[in-house]
Short mmCIF file of C-alpha atoms in Angstrom, two decimals:
data_model
loop_
_atom_site.label_atom_id
_atom_site.label_comp_id
_atom_site.label_asym_id
_atom_site.label_seq_id
_atom_site.Cartn_x
_atom_site.Cartn_y
_atom_site.Cartn_z
CA UNK A 1 -77.88 -147.32 19.64
CA UNK A 2 -76.95 -144.04 21.15
CA UNK A 3 -77.54 -142.71 24.61
CA UNK A 4 -80.84 -141.14 25.27
CA UNK A 5 -80.72 -137.74 26.96
CA UNK A 6 -83.35 -136.53 29.39
CA UNK A 7 -85.25 -133.50 28.30
CA UNK A 8 -85.12 -130.08 30.09
CA UNK A 9 -88.79 -130.71 31.00
CA UNK A 10 -88.03 -134.13 32.43
CA UNK A 11 -85.12 -132.76 34.39
CA UNK A 12 -87.25 -129.94 35.73
CA UNK A 13 -89.72 -132.53 37.02
CA UNK A 14 -86.77 -134.33 38.84
CA UNK A 15 -85.51 -131.13 40.34
CA UNK A 16 -88.85 -129.88 41.47
CA UNK A 17 -89.06 -132.01 44.67
CA UNK A 18 -85.55 -133.27 44.99
CA UNK A 19 -84.80 -133.99 48.61
CA UNK A 20 -82.64 -131.63 50.46
CA UNK A 21 -80.53 -134.64 51.72
CA UNK A 22 -79.57 -135.51 48.04
CA UNK A 23 -75.85 -136.44 48.03
CA UNK A 24 -73.61 -133.38 47.71
CA UNK A 25 -70.44 -135.23 47.33
CA UNK A 26 -71.42 -136.47 43.81
CA UNK A 27 -72.71 -133.03 42.92
CA UNK A 28 -69.18 -131.57 43.51
CA UNK A 29 -67.16 -134.42 41.91
CA UNK A 30 -69.37 -134.44 38.68
CA UNK A 31 -69.18 -130.51 38.21
CA UNK A 32 -72.92 -130.43 39.13
CA UNK A 33 -73.99 -132.99 36.50
CA UNK A 34 -74.84 -135.98 38.70
CA UNK A 35 -78.63 -135.64 38.46
CA UNK A 36 -78.63 -135.09 34.71
CA UNK A 37 -76.30 -138.03 34.21
CA UNK A 38 -78.54 -140.25 36.35
CA UNK A 39 -81.52 -139.22 34.28
CA UNK A 40 -79.74 -140.03 30.96
CA UNK A 41 -78.71 -143.43 32.50
CA UNK A 42 -82.30 -144.29 33.27
CA UNK A 43 -83.70 -143.14 29.93
CA UNK A 44 -81.04 -144.97 27.99
CA UNK A 45 -81.49 -148.18 30.09
CA UNK A 46 -85.22 -147.98 29.52
CA UNK A 47 -84.63 -147.66 25.80
CA UNK A 48 -83.05 -151.24 25.83
CA UNK A 49 -85.44 -152.63 28.52
CA UNK A 50 -88.50 -150.58 28.15
CA UNK A 51 -90.83 -152.56 30.58
CA UNK A 52 -88.86 -153.80 33.59
CA UNK A 53 -90.68 -155.42 36.46
CA UNK A 54 -87.98 -155.46 39.11
CA UNK A 55 -84.84 -153.30 39.20
CA UNK A 56 -81.86 -153.48 41.57
CA UNK A 57 -79.95 -150.29 42.62
CA UNK A 58 -76.47 -151.61 43.62
CA UNK A 59 -74.50 -149.61 46.15
CA UNK A 60 -77.51 -147.38 46.36
CA UNK A 61 -76.42 -145.12 49.10
CA UNK A 62 -79.40 -143.18 50.12
CA UNK A 63 -81.14 -144.18 46.96
CA UNK A 64 -80.48 -141.22 44.69
CA UNK A 65 -80.57 -143.31 41.61
CA UNK A 66 -83.80 -144.98 42.63
CA UNK A 67 -85.24 -141.63 43.18
CA UNK A 68 -84.50 -140.50 39.70
CA UNK A 69 -85.56 -143.90 38.25
CA UNK A 70 -89.00 -143.59 39.66
CA UNK A 71 -89.46 -140.33 37.86
CA UNK A 72 -89.47 -142.27 34.56
CA UNK A 73 -90.65 -145.79 35.34
CA UNK A 74 -93.12 -147.53 37.77
CA UNK A 75 -90.98 -150.67 37.94
CA UNK A 76 -90.51 -152.20 41.39
CA UNK A 77 -87.11 -151.08 42.79
CA UNK A 78 -84.88 -152.57 45.46
CA UNK A 79 -82.10 -150.63 47.04
CA UNK A 80 -78.95 -152.48 48.26
CA UNK A 81 -76.01 -150.87 50.00
CA UNK A 82 -73.38 -152.08 52.56
CA UNK A 83 -74.09 -149.25 54.90
CA UNK A 84 -76.97 -149.55 57.22
CA UNK A 85 -77.09 -145.97 57.88
CA UNK A 86 -77.24 -145.02 54.21
CA UNK A 87 -80.25 -147.25 53.86
CA UNK A 88 -81.93 -145.90 56.93
CA UNK A 89 -81.46 -142.37 55.47
CA UNK A 90 -82.83 -143.22 52.11
CA UNK A 91 -84.43 -140.35 50.27
CA UNK A 92 -87.25 -142.69 48.98
CA UNK A 93 -89.24 -145.42 50.45
CA UNK A 94 -88.96 -148.99 49.36
CA UNK A 95 -87.35 -152.27 49.92
CA UNK A 96 -83.75 -151.96 51.27
CA UNK A 97 -81.19 -154.79 51.56
CA UNK A 98 -77.85 -154.50 53.39
CA UNK A 99 -75.18 -156.34 51.51
CA UNK A 100 -71.82 -156.07 49.72
CA UNK A 101 -71.72 -155.39 45.96
CA UNK A 102 -68.97 -157.94 45.41
CA UNK A 103 -71.25 -160.64 46.80
CA UNK A 104 -74.83 -159.70 45.96
CA UNK A 105 -77.29 -161.44 48.16
CA UNK A 106 -79.70 -162.46 45.48
CA UNK A 107 -80.14 -165.48 43.16
CA UNK A 108 -79.03 -165.53 39.55
CA UNK A 109 -81.27 -163.73 37.10
CA UNK A 110 -83.38 -162.16 39.73
CA UNK A 111 -83.81 -158.62 38.31
CA UNK A 112 -84.71 -157.28 34.77
CA UNK A 113 -82.25 -154.46 35.22
CA UNK A 114 -79.35 -153.90 37.51
CA UNK A 115 -78.14 -150.27 37.92
CA UNK A 116 -75.51 -148.35 39.90
CA UNK A 117 -74.24 -144.76 39.96
CA UNK A 118 -71.12 -143.24 41.48
CA UNK A 119 -70.13 -146.39 43.42
CA UNK A 120 -68.18 -148.91 41.41
CA UNK A 121 -64.89 -146.99 41.63
CA UNK A 122 -64.89 -147.74 45.48
CA UNK A 123 -64.66 -151.60 44.75
CA UNK A 124 -61.37 -153.38 45.49
CA UNK A 125 -62.14 -155.52 42.40
CA UNK A 126 -64.44 -153.91 39.79
CA UNK A 127 -64.34 -157.04 37.59
CA UNK A 128 -65.82 -159.03 40.51
CA UNK A 129 -68.66 -156.46 41.06
CA UNK A 130 -69.50 -156.37 37.30
CA UNK A 131 -69.76 -160.18 37.29
CA UNK A 132 -72.02 -160.08 40.33
CA UNK A 133 -74.23 -157.44 38.66
CA UNK A 134 -74.38 -159.58 35.45
CA UNK A 135 -75.13 -162.67 37.44
CA UNK A 136 -78.30 -161.27 39.12
CA UNK A 137 -79.54 -159.51 35.95
CA UNK A 138 -81.85 -161.16 33.57
CA UNK A 139 -81.27 -158.64 30.80
CA UNK A 140 -79.60 -155.16 31.35
CA UNK A 141 -76.67 -153.73 33.45
CA UNK A 142 -76.16 -150.04 33.54
CA UNK A 143 -73.75 -147.90 35.61
CA UNK A 144 -71.86 -144.64 35.92
CA UNK A 145 -68.58 -144.53 37.89
CA UNK A 146 -65.39 -142.64 38.31
CA UNK A 147 -62.52 -143.73 36.06
CA UNK A 148 -59.15 -142.23 35.21
CA UNK A 149 -58.34 -140.42 31.87
CA UNK A 150 -56.01 -142.21 29.55
CA UNK A 151 -54.40 -138.88 28.65
CA UNK A 152 -51.69 -137.95 31.23
CA UNK A 153 -52.37 -134.27 31.03
CA UNK A 154 -56.08 -134.77 31.79
CA UNK A 155 -55.17 -137.11 34.70
CA UNK A 156 -52.86 -134.52 36.21
CA UNK A 157 -55.55 -131.80 35.88
CA UNK A 158 -58.42 -133.84 37.50
CA UNK A 159 -56.14 -135.18 40.13
CA UNK A 160 -55.28 -131.55 41.02
CA UNK A 161 -58.92 -130.70 41.08
CA UNK A 162 -59.88 -133.62 43.35
CA UNK A 163 -56.96 -133.18 45.68
CA UNK A 164 -56.61 -129.44 46.07
CA UNK A 165 -59.92 -127.76 44.86
CA UNK A 166 -62.85 -130.06 45.34
CA UNK A 167 -62.55 -130.36 49.23
CA UNK A 168 -62.70 -126.53 49.52
CA UNK A 169 -65.59 -126.12 46.92
CA UNK A 170 -67.40 -128.65 49.10
CA UNK A 171 -66.60 -126.51 52.15
CA UNK A 172 -68.49 -123.62 50.52
CA UNK A 173 -71.53 -125.79 50.39
CA UNK A 174 -71.23 -126.39 54.21
CA UNK A 175 -69.38 -129.62 54.12
CA UNK A 176 -65.95 -130.49 55.86
CA UNK A 177 -62.97 -130.67 53.46
CA UNK A 178 -61.61 -133.78 55.07
CA UNK A 179 -64.75 -135.60 54.25
CA UNK A 180 -64.09 -135.28 50.54
CA UNK A 181 -60.43 -136.01 50.36
CA UNK A 182 -60.95 -139.73 50.13
CA UNK A 183 -62.23 -139.35 46.59
CA UNK A 184 -58.74 -138.32 45.52
CA UNK A 185 -57.13 -141.33 47.12
CA UNK A 186 -59.77 -143.59 45.40
CA UNK A 187 -58.83 -141.85 42.04
CA UNK A 188 -55.16 -142.38 42.56
CA UNK A 189 -55.50 -146.21 42.72
CA UNK A 190 -57.90 -146.65 39.69
CA UNK A 191 -56.79 -148.11 36.49
CA UNK A 192 -57.15 -145.94 33.29
CA UNK A 193 -60.43 -145.95 31.29
CA UNK A 194 -58.89 -148.08 28.45
CA UNK A 195 -58.46 -150.86 31.05
CA UNK A 196 -62.21 -150.65 32.16
CA UNK A 197 -63.53 -150.33 28.72
CA UNK A 198 -61.67 -153.48 27.70
CA UNK A 199 -62.94 -155.25 30.85
CA UNK A 200 -66.53 -154.30 30.26
CA UNK A 201 -66.38 -155.42 26.68
CA UNK A 202 -65.14 -158.71 27.56
CA UNK A 203 -67.84 -159.40 30.17
CA UNK A 204 -70.95 -157.60 28.70
CA UNK A 205 -72.59 -156.84 25.42
CA UNK A 206 -71.95 -153.02 25.37
CA UNK A 207 -74.64 -150.98 23.79
CA UNK A 208 -73.55 -147.48 25.06
CA UNK A 209 -70.20 -146.47 26.28
CA UNK A 210 -69.03 -142.93 26.80
CA UNK A 211 -66.66 -140.78 29.01
CA UNK A 212 -67.64 -137.53 30.53
CA UNK A 213 -66.14 -134.48 32.40
CA UNK A 214 -62.66 -134.70 31.11
CA UNK A 215 -62.91 -138.41 30.98
CA UNK A 216 -63.17 -138.63 34.64
CA UNK A 217 -66.38 -140.78 34.51
CA UNK A 218 -67.55 -143.57 32.21
CA UNK A 219 -71.21 -144.24 31.35
CA UNK A 220 -72.08 -147.73 30.46
CA UNK A 221 -75.25 -149.52 29.34
CA UNK A 222 -74.98 -153.19 28.44
CA UNK A 223 -76.85 -156.31 28.04
CA UNK A 224 -75.97 -159.74 29.25
CA UNK A 225 -73.90 -161.96 26.83
CA UNK A 226 -75.50 -165.00 25.43
CA UNK A 227 -74.08 -168.08 27.26
#
């Protein structure tokens, strides 16, 4: 089954009351597509799990994915992040749990759906995080994260953008360039997308996989494997 796109009308509804504190870093790194991608992720996930009761937002930050999710579903959502300050500054109200995404503080099969956006690339061990998300999910796992293009020319181009251009584009938006340089260093230590796609296919039953923005990001919706 293919990815389900959010309509222009649905995106308008999301943008109409988007909080001013919505994360700018992901706006710059995603070429201003982060909100649309989150909406597409949510709609696609709901196609495979249409009536979730309980949903976990892993490495939620300020809850940007939860904010978008609530525009499409009334499911009960829980935000979990390592940073207490991020959770305190959440853009939406709701249950907030402090914890690490490589050791999720929940029992097996606790959630109908486990989601994450723009976070997994920060993990020291992506496989461990995916295993943890799979463990606490009853049915569906969905995520967007930064990868690394398999094509060396694309790798060079996006590396140049992240290192030399994005910090100063961020500065035009009122941010400090040094606050964005860490993204380049994360990018440098990542494996290529082929590695991640192979890993995900081994651990999960992949329903949708695609790469976006010159293959800088991967978009995955998957079900638990029968065990």
